[in-house]
Tab-separated table of C-alpha atoms and ligand atoms in Angstrom:
chain	number	residue	atom	x	y	z
A	1	UNK	CA	-0.119	0.087	0.077
A	2	UNK	CA	2.297	2.738	1.412
A	3	UNK	CA	5.201	3.051	-1.077
A	4	UNK	CA	8.342	3.664	1.108
A	5	UNK	CA	11.097	4.781	-1.222
A	6	UNK	CA	14.400	4.193	0.550
A	7	UNK	CA	16.869	7.239	0.414
A	8	UNK	CA	20.001	6.434	2.268
A	9	UNK	CA	18.982	5.466	5.729
A	10	UNK	CA	15.746	7.606	5.477
A	11	UNK	CA	12.353	6.462	4.583
A	12	UNK	CA	10.583	9.051	2.104
A	13	UNK	CA	7.393	8.735	0.049
A	14	UNK	CA	6.514	10.302	-3.425
A	15	UNK	CA	3.286	12.207	-3.714
A	16	UNK	CA	0.861	12.520	-6.677
A	17	UNK	CA	-2.510	14.112	-7.426
A	18	UNK	CA	-5.150	11.503	-6.702
A	19	UNK	CA	-8.318	13.724	-7.537
A	20	UNK	CA	-9.481	17.094	-8.366
A	21	UNK	CA	-12.677	19.087	-8.469
A	22	UNK	CA	-14.173	22.510	-8.965
A	23	UNK	CA	-16.971	24.692	-8.247
A	24	UNK	CA	-18.046	27.731	-10.130
A	25	UNK	CA	-20.721	30.184	-9.089
A	26	UNK	CA	-24.030	29.918	-11.069
A	27	UNK	CA	-24.253	33.705	-11.752
A	28	UNK	CA	-22.358	34.807	-14.936
A	29	UNK	CA	-21.367	38.413	-15.298
A	30	UNK	CA	-20.152	39.397	-18.861
A	31	UNK	CA	-18.219	42.603	-19.991
A	32	UNK	CA	-21.592	43.842	-21.295
A	33	UNK	CA	-23.250	43.600	-17.760
A	34	UNK	CA	-19.903	45.770	-16.534
A	35	UNK	CA	-20.498	48.076	-19.255
A	36	UNK	CA	-23.894	49.107	-17.241
A	37	UNK	CA	-21.817	49.528	-14.145
A	38	UNK	CA	-18.672	51.497	-14.981
A	39	UNK	CA	-17.073	53.311	-17.812
A	40	UNK	CA	-15.498	50.537	-19.702
A	41	UNK	CA	-16.405	48.303	-22.774
A	42	UNK	CA	-16.140	44.685	-23.742
A	43	UNK	CA	-13.539	45.393	-26.594
A	44	UNK	CA	-11.351	47.078	-24.118
A	45	UNK	CA	-11.433	44.368	-21.564
A	46	UNK	CA	-11.049	41.565	-23.883
A	47	UNK	CA	-8.051	43.122	-26.025
A	48	UNK	CA	-6.303	44.244	-22.671
A	49	UNK	CA	-7.079	41.005	-20.434
A	50	UNK	CA	-8.713	38.119	-22.624
A	51	UNK	CA	-11.701	38.216	-20.367
A	52	UNK	CA	-15.180	38.045	-21.563
A	53	UNK	CA	-17.049	37.001	-18.291
A	54	UNK	CA	-16.480	36.021	-14.664
A	55	UNK	CA	-18.572	34.179	-12.117
A	56	UNK	CA	-20.023	35.979	-9.108
A	57	UNK	CA	-21.080	34.030	-5.769
A	58	UNK	CA	-24.625	34.475	-4.443
A	59	UNK	CA	-24.108	37.041	-1.820
A	60	UNK	CA	-26.998	35.616	0.165
A	61	UNK	CA	-25.323	32.533	0.708
A	62	UNK	CA	-24.820	28.708	-0.573
A	63	UNK	CA	-21.693	29.848	-2.700
A	64	UNK	CA	-19.477	31.125	0.074
A	65	UNK	CA	-15.840	29.903	-0.119
A	66	UNK	CA	-16.118	26.916	2.180
A	67	UNK	CA	-19.577	25.977	0.160
A	68	UNK	CA	-17.687	26.096	-3.157
A	69	UNK	CA	-14.908	24.036	-1.426
A	70	UNK	CA	-17.313	21.348	-0.079
A	71	UNK	CA	-18.915	20.905	-3.485
A	72	UNK	CA	-15.486	20.863	-5.314
A	73	UNK	CA	-14.093	18.368	-2.685
A	74	UNK	CA	-16.996	15.609	-3.063
A	75	UNK	CA	-16.076	15.686	-6.824
A	76	UNK	CA	-12.401	15.170	-6.048
A	77	UNK	CA	-13.134	12.492	-3.436
A	78	UNK	CA	-15.252	10.434	-5.971
A	79	UNK	CA	-12.157	10.821	-8.591
A	80	UNK	CA	-9.653	9.699	-5.815
A	81	UNK	CA	-12.190	6.787	-4.666
A	82	UNK	CA	-11.887	8.107	-1.128
A	83	UNK	CA	-13.865	8.967	1.901
A	84	UNK	CA	-13.934	12.148	3.641
A	85	UNK	CA	-12.132	10.605	6.657
A	86	UNK	CA	-9.423	9.516	4.399
A	87	UNK	CA	-8.194	13.126	4.231
A	88	UNK	CA	-5.628	13.433	7.126
A	89	UNK	CA	-4.814	17.258	6.441
A	90	UNK	CA	-6.650	20.204	4.743
A	91	UNK	CA	-4.780	23.146	3.411
A	92	UNK	CA	-7.189	26.025	2.464
A	93	UNK	CA	-5.642	28.750	0.328
A	94	UNK	CA	-7.646	32.052	0.218
A	95	UNK	CA	-7.524	35.751	0.739
A	96	UNK	CA	-11.423	36.002	0.943
A	97	UNK	CA	-11.929	33.537	3.970
A	98	UNK	CA	-15.716	32.942	5.027
A	99	UNK	CA	-14.757	34.352	8.687
A	100	UNK	CA	-11.633	35.845	10.267
A	101	UNK	CA	-12.234	32.969	12.885
A	102	UNK	CA	-12.596	30.068	12.670
A	103	UNK	CA	-10.231	29.521	9.593
A	104	UNK	CA	-12.023	27.953	6.663
A	105	UNK	CA	-10.109	24.805	6.836
A	106	UNK	CA	-11.845	24.032	10.104
A	107	UNK	CA	-15.163	25.142	8.699
A	108	UNK	CA	-14.725	22.860	5.523
A	109	UNK	CA	-13.667	19.937	7.725
A	110	UNK	CA	-17.090	20.046	9.493
A	111	UNK	CA	-18.920	20.569	6.170
A	112	UNK	CA	-17.434	17.404	5.047
A	113	UNK	CA	-18.313	15.541	7.934
A	114	UNK	CA	-14.549	14.573	8.714
A	115	UNK	CA	-14.456	13.265	12.270
A	116	UNK	CA	-10.789	12.256	12.370
A	117	UNK	CA	-9.687	15.552	13.788
A	118	UNK	CA	-7.209	15.952	10.924
A	119	UNK	CA	-4.924	18.993	10.729
A	120	UNK	CA	-6.651	22.003	9.080
A	121	UNK	CA	-5.221	25.301	8.457
A	122	UNK	CA	-5.387	28.375	5.931
A	123	UNK	CA	-2.832	30.117	3.903
A	124	UNK	CA	-2.884	33.500	2.651
A	125	UNK	CA	-0.525	33.618	-0.217
A	126	UNK	CA	-2.908	35.157	-2.749
A	127	UNK	CA	-2.906	34.074	-6.408
A	128	UNK	CA	0.068	31.687	-5.392
A	129	UNK	CA	-2.018	29.954	-2.771
A	130	UNK	CA	-3.094	26.812	-4.378
A	131	UNK	CA	0.641	26.207	-5.538
A	132	UNK	CA	1.952	26.957	-2.194
A	133	UNK	CA	-0.490	24.514	-0.894
A	134	UNK	CA	0.167	21.710	-3.628
A	135	UNK	CA	4.171	22.128	-2.565
A	136	UNK	CA	3.644	22.054	1.309
A	137	UNK	CA	1.216	18.935	0.867
A	138	UNK	CA	3.996	17.264	-1.165
A	139	UNK	CA	6.349	17.965	1.766
A	140	UNK	CA	4.109	16.610	4.435
A	141	UNK	CA	3.638	13.464	2.267
A	142	UNK	CA	7.158	13.095	1.529
A	143	UNK	CA	8.113	13.149	5.360
A	144	UNK	CA	5.261	10.658	6.212
A	145	UNK	CA	3.635	13.384	8.254
A	146	UNK	CA	0.432	13.161	6.204
A	147	UNK	CA	-0.985	10.587	3.858
A	148	UNK	CA	-3.936	12.249	2.018
A	149	UNK	CA	-3.904	16.022	1.758
A	150	UNK	CA	-6.814	18.244	0.520
A	151	UNK	CA	-5.470	21.355	-1.151
A	152	UNK	CA	-8.109	23.863	-1.815
A	153	UNK	CA	-8.072	27.352	-3.596
A	154	UNK	CA	-11.436	29.157	-3.177
A	155	UNK	CA	-12.073	32.752	-3.494
A	156	UNK	CA	-14.925	35.262	-3.350
A	157	UNK	CA	-13.189	38.233	-4.548
A	158	UNK	CA	-16.387	39.907	-5.553
A	159	UNK	CA	-16.651	40.902	-1.954
A	160	UNK	CA	-13.233	42.639	-1.990
A	161	UNK	CA	-13.302	44.675	-5.406
A	162	UNK	CA	-14.649	48.196	-5.858
A	163	UNK	CA	-17.359	47.545	-8.295
A	164	UNK	CA	-17.059	51.497	-9.189
A	165	UNK	CA	-13.252	50.987	-9.996
A	166	UNK	CA	-12.849	49.841	-13.722
A	167	UNK	CA	-9.191	49.619	-13.270
A	168	UNK	CA	-9.779	46.512	-10.982
A	169	UNK	CA	-13.301	45.091	-11.022
A	170	UNK	CA	-13.281	43.939	-14.680
A	171	UNK	CA	-10.219	41.617	-13.746
A	172	UNK	CA	-11.549	39.373	-10.932
A	173	UNK	CA	-14.063	36.632	-10.339
A	174	UNK	CA	-15.205	33.916	-7.939
A	175	UNK	CA	-14.700	30.154	-8.057
A	176	UNK	CA	-12.812	27.172	-6.424
A	177	UNK	CA	-10.832	24.303	-7.444
A	178	UNK	CA	-9.354	21.517	-5.127
A	179	UNK	CA	-6.863	18.641	-5.360
A	180	UNK	CA	-6.131	15.558	-3.177
A	181	UNK	CA	-2.543	14.584	-3.041
A	182	UNK	CA	-1.827	11.161	-1.567
A	183	UNK	CA	1.319	8.831	-1.616
A	184	UNK	CA	2.294	7.372	-4.865
A	185	UNK	CA	3.027	3.692	-5.321
A	186	UNK	CA	6.750	2.775	-5.634
A	187	UNK	CA	7.966	3.137	-9.202
A	188	UNK	CA	4.856	4.928	-10.231
A	189	UNK	CA	4.953	7.353	-12.926
A	190	UNK	CA	2.488	9.851	-11.491
A	191	UNK	CA	4.643	12.099	-8.939
A	192	UNK	CA	5.732	15.354	-8.056
A	193	UNK	CA	9.149	16.002	-9.681
A	194	UNK	CA	10.086	19.413	-8.191
A	195	UNK	CA	8.662	22.362	-6.186
A	196	UNK	CA	9.611	25.889	-6.155
A	197	UNK	CA	8.380	28.805	-3.774
A	198	UNK	CA	9.332	32.198	-2.897
A	199	UNK	CA	8.306	35.602	-1.978
A	200	UNK	CA	9.655	39.116	-2.726
A	201	UNK	CA	8.234	41.451	-0.080
A	202	UNK	CA	9.605	44.536	-1.635
A	203	UNK	CA	6.865	44.440	-4.169
A	204	UNK	CA	4.170	44.481	-1.609
A	205	UNK	CA	2.599	47.662	-2.351
A	206	UNK	CA	1.832	46.747	-6.020
A	207	UNK	CA	-1.184	44.794	-4.798
A	208	UNK	CA	-2.486	45.252	-1.410
A	209	UNK	CA	-5.586	45.885	0.870
A	210	UNK	CA	-4.247	47.546	4.031
A	211	UNK	CA	-7.741	48.766	5.541
A	212	UNK	CA	-9.416	46.088	7.646
A	213	UNK	CA	-6.558	44.521	9.330
A	214	UNK	CA	-5.165	44.788	13.035
A	215	UNK	CA	-3.263	48.168	11.902
A	216	UNK	CA	-6.265	49.976	10.593
A	217	UNK	CA	-9.543	48.481	11.340
A	218	UNK	CA	-12.428	49.679	8.969
A	219	UNK	CA	-14.160	52.783	10.323
A	220	UNK	CA	-17.027	54.700	8.959
A	221	UNK	CA	-14.892	57.067	6.980
A	222	UNK	CA	-13.254	54.295	5.095
A	223	UNK	CA	-16.516	52.827	3.970
A	224	UNK	CA	-17.452	56.520	2.799
A	225	UNK	CA	-13.945	57.102	1.006
A	226	UNK	CA	-14.318	53.432	-0.466
A	227	UNK	CA	-10.724	53.172	0.658
A	228	UNK	CA	-11.106	49.438	2.113
A	229	UNK	CA	-11.145	47.668	-1.118
A	230	UNK	CA	-8.127	45.877	-2.975
A	231	UNK	CA	-5.644	48.240	-4.729
A	232	UNK	CA	-3.491	47.430	-7.354
A	233	UNK	CA	-0.850	49.078	-9.571
A	234	UNK	CA	-1.649	47.028	-12.691
A	235	UNK	CA	1.439	47.997	-14.784
A	236	UNK	CA	3.914	47.143	-12.152
A	237	UNK	CA	2.106	43.929	-11.445
A	238	UNK	CA	2.445	42.992	-15.266
A	239	UNK	CA	5.893	43.584	-15.303
A	240	UNK	CA	6.930	41.540	-12.390
A	241	UNK	CA	4.373	38.821	-13.386
A	242	UNK	CA	5.937	37.958	-16.819
A	243	UNK	CA	9.559	37.701	-15.342
A	244	UNK	CA	8.442	35.858	-12.253
A	245	UNK	CA	6.332	33.019	-14.149
A	246	UNK	CA	9.283	32.785	-16.580
A	247	UNK	CA	11.622	32.214	-13.853
A	248	UNK	CA	9.620	30.028	-11.793
A	249	UNK	CA	9.446	27.729	-14.522
A	250	UNK	CA	13.113	27.633	-15.298
A	251	UNK	CA	14.021	27.136	-11.499
A	252	UNK	CA	11.467	24.085	-11.166
A	253	UNK	CA	12.699	22.448	-14.461
A	254	UNK	CA	16.466	22.722	-13.273
A	255	UNK	CA	15.668	21.430	-9.938
A	256	UNK	CA	14.303	18.191	-11.552
A	257	UNK	CA	16.919	17.955	-14.393
A	258	UNK	CA	14.152	18.390	-16.886
A	259	UNK	CA	13.710	20.849	-19.751
A	260	UNK	CA	10.423	22.395	-21.427
A	261	UNK	CA	10.488	19.556	-23.905
A	262	UNK	CA	9.519	17.056	-21.227
A	263	UNK	CA	6.621	19.289	-20.298
A	264	UNK	CA	3.203	18.498	-21.911
A	265	UNK	CA	1.365	21.254	-20.333
A	266	UNK	CA	1.695	24.591	-18.356
A	267	UNK	CA	-1.004	25.721	-15.996
A	268	UNK	CA	-0.229	29.329	-15.400
A	269	UNK	CA	-1.988	31.610	-13.051
A	270	UNK	CA	-4.716	33.379	-15.030
A	271	UNK	CA	-4.293	37.156	-14.564
A	272	UNK	CA	-4.166	38.509	-18.110
A	273	UNK	CA	-3.778	36.431	-21.391
A	274	UNK	CA	-1.123	39.104	-22.283
A	275	UNK	CA	0.801	37.947	-19.401
A	276	UNK	CA	0.487	34.342	-20.266
A	277	UNK	CA	1.532	35.263	-23.904
A	278	UNK	CA	4.446	37.033	-22.778
A	279	UNK	CA	5.371	34.313	-20.480
A	280	UNK	CA	5.306	31.623	-23.265
A	281	UNK	CA	7.333	33.824	-25.454
A	282	UNK	CA	10.013	34.179	-22.619
A	283	UNK	CA	10.050	30.583	-22.299
A	284	UNK	CA	9.906	29.991	-26.067
A	285	UNK	CA	7.026	27.711	-25.334
A	286	UNK	CA	4.258	27.400	-27.938
A	287	UNK	CA	0.640	28.824	-26.691
A	288	UNK	CA	-0.570	25.377	-27.444
A	289	UNK	CA	1.229	24.096	-24.220
A	290	UNK	CA	-0.501	26.868	-22.099
A	291	UNK	CA	-3.910	25.991	-20.329
A	292	UNK	CA	-6.024	29.064	-20.584
A	293	UNK	CA	-9.455	29.786	-19.347
A	294	UNK	CA	-9.238	33.406	-18.454
A	295	UNK	CA	-11.807	34.228	-21.039
A	296	UNK	CA	-14.711	32.502	-19.023
A	297	UNK	CA	-13.593	33.108	-15.393
A	298	UNK	CA	-11.299	35.977	-15.164
A	299	UNK	CA	-8.795	36.044	-12.441
A	300	UNK	CA	-10.079	34.034	-9.372
A	301	UNK	CA	-6.724	34.218	-7.345
A	302	UNK	CA	-6.054	31.097	-5.575
A	303	UNK	CA	-8.466	29.265	-7.747
A	304	UNK	CA	-7.319	29.865	-11.227
A	305	UNK	CA	-4.599	26.950	-11.343
A	306	UNK	CA	-6.677	24.354	-9.919
A	307	UNK	CA	-9.688	25.277	-12.099
A	308	UNK	CA	-7.686	25.321	-15.105
A	309	UNK	CA	-5.960	22.248	-14.364
A	310	UNK	CA	-9.379	20.276	-13.602
A	311	UNK	CA	-10.976	21.481	-16.725
A	312	UNK	CA	-8.070	20.355	-18.899
A	313	UNK	CA	-8.383	16.884	-17.399
A	314	UNK	CA	-12.120	16.598	-17.904
A	315	UNK	CA	-12.008	17.647	-21.518
A	316	UNK	CA	-9.403	15.149	-22.205
A	317	UNK	CA	-6.320	17.418	-22.873
A	318	UNK	CA	-4.246	16.459	-19.716
A	319	UNK	CA	-4.179	12.771	-19.307
A	320	UNK	CA	-2.683	10.349	-16.720
A	321	UNK	CA	1.130	10.214	-17.540
A	322	UNK	CA	1.439	13.769	-18.853
A	323	UNK	CA	3.918	16.250	-17.447
A	324	UNK	CA	2.394	19.520	-16.198
A	325	UNK	CA	3.955	22.573	-14.805
A	326	UNK	CA	1.750	24.752	-12.362
A	327	UNK	CA	3.164	28.489	-12.476
A	328	UNK	CA	1.783	31.103	-10.245
A	329	UNK	CA	2.484	34.605	-8.761
A	330	UNK	CA	0.504	37.048	-6.522
A	331	UNK	CA	0.255	39.836	-3.986
A	332	UNK	CA	3.133	39.978	-1.546
A	333	UNK	CA	4.506	39.388	-3.972
A	334	UNK	CA	4.438	35.552	-3.500
A	335	UNK	CA	5.416	33.199	-6.325
A	336	UNK	CA	5.596	29.312	-7.054
A	337	UNK	CA	5.807	26.365	-9.260
A	338	UNK	CA	5.180	22.477	-9.351
A	339	UNK	CA	6.441	20.270	-11.718
A	340	UNK	CA	4.565	16.955	-11.791
A	341	UNK	CA	3.538	14.004	-13.827
A	342	UNK	CA	-0.301	13.676	-13.483
B	401	UT7	O1	-3.293	38.163	-9.936
B	401	UT7	C1	-2.140	39.152	-9.910
B	401	UT7	C2	-2.623	40.331	-9.918
B	401	UT7	N1	-3.002	41.229	-11.169
B	401	UT7	C3	-2.305	41.242	-12.224
B	401	UT7	O2	-1.064	40.672	-12.392
B	401	UT7	C4	-2.764	42.354	-13.189
B	401	UT7	C5	-1.536	42.953	-14.060
B	401	UT7	N2	-1.864	43.931	-14.829
B	401	UT7	C6	-2.842	43.858	-15.958
B	401	UT7	O3	-3.399	42.971	-16.399
B	401	UT7	C7	-2.991	45.373	-16.676
B	401	UT7	O4	-2.094	46.241	-16.448
B	401	UT7	C8	-4.453	45.890	-16.609
B	401	UT7	C9	-5.427	45.149	-17.380
B	401	UT7	C10	-4.720	45.945	-15.176
B	401	UT7	C11	-4.460	47.192	-17.211
B	401	UT7	O5	-4.068	47.119	-18.617
B	401	UT7	P1	-3.127	48.160	-19.191
B	401	UT7	O6	-2.780	47.783	-20.623
B	401	UT7	O7	-1.982	48.128	-18.223
B	401	UT7	O8	-3.770	49.561	-19.173
B	401	UT7	P2	-3.454	50.775	-18.396
B	401	UT7	O9	-3.658	50.809	-17.062
B	401	UT7	O10	-2.111	51.420	-18.858
B	401	UT7	O11	-4.498	51.725	-18.968
B	401	UT7	C12	-4.555	52.264	-20.292
B	401	UT7	C13	-5.904	53.006	-20.766
B	401	UT7	C14	-5.943	54.357	-19.701
B	401	UT7	O12	-6.550	55.506	-20.146
B	401	UT7	P3	-5.526	56.653	-20.805
B	401	UT7	O13	-4.739	57.086	-19.437
B	401	UT7	O14	-4.547	55.782	-21.862
B	401	UT7	O15	-6.309	57.684	-21.539
B	401	UT7	C15	-6.993	53.622	-18.509
B	401	UT7	O16	-7.574	54.940	-17.901
B	401	UT7	O17	-6.947	52.601	-20.267
B	401	UT7	C16	-7.893	53.102	-19.406
B	401	UT7	N3	-8.563	52.024	-18.712
B	401	UT7	C17	-9.648	51.568	-19.111
B	401	UT7	N4	-10.511	51.714	-20.175
B	401	UT7	C18	-11.700	51.139	-20.329
B	401	UT7	C19	-8.286	51.229	-17.515
B	401	UT7	N5	-9.139	50.338	-17.133
B	401	UT7	C20	-10.065	50.687	-17.995
B	401	UT7	C21	-11.312	49.907	-18.343
B	401	UT7	N6	-12.103	50.112	-19.426
B	401	UT7	N7	-11.816	48.887	-17.618
């Protein structure tokens, strides 16, 4: 069952992705809907970002981040052939958790009916959140500290964008993607080859939301000024993003002793189609290798990579045995990549 791989004197395990799932809110908001809300138009949005529509959670409930995660996890459990109590760790990546306390992973544990008191914690590394979670899950499995780790990227960004600010509201959407990682059998092709994580805090001001934390709790004047929403320096983020994504890929490939020729698919963070195209150019990778779905969902932060990955599995592009590179960056500025064979 367990596949101990002997490395010197130590016992170690390989991990692999056993199942995936997604949930997308029912409500679709198109660029034409946005035209009625702010001074923008479909042509500008599509040309500059590649986005046509995004999903928006029901603000009255049923589609909050842990609701979406619960629905996506049932799907992943079915694919993995597992029961909820087979999960012994939950890593919930989100910058839009249901509550400040308790953490979303704990709420999700209860919604799934998990009674084994498994480890459950949140991480807030913005758009890199899912990749951070996958890489952490891999480490926990490798050391034998966990057997089956549920990694969630679930966001309700519609709560945090200023719907009157055209520079930001056109970009984001809501959604959730999850993956269950578990131990790989000895000699199995499906495995995680290498991981890479990092942060450059010097770029923190490019994308932030300073009001509403311990330093500056939200007061009435913030609501009036509308200064409590997310703020972004789009141009700065764009420049950093392309450099970072290209570098992530190179570092991860080098660590594994592989080249882009060994990679069948790249699943990049979906922030802007032009960022994805520029990254492909920097890497000299054909766009056919890039999994892109930004047109339908916009930027769902920690959820973009798992949603795109799952959709490409479902439509038959990504098959078992294919080698895939996850590649992400986000506010912080955080970044990370995972090189795996599915
Ligand atoms: O998840 C990670 C975080 N996000 C990102 O990485 C986003 C990275 N940045 C971007 O994707 C792009 O910088 C944006 C899509 C945000 C902006 O695109 P841009 O090509 O950099 O446009 P810009 O901000 O330079 O604006 C160009 C023009 C401006 O007008 P003027 O000054 O040239 O007259 C803007 O006022 O477009 C105007 N503009 C708009 N027009 C119509 C800005 N937003 C809009 C809009 N609709 N929504």
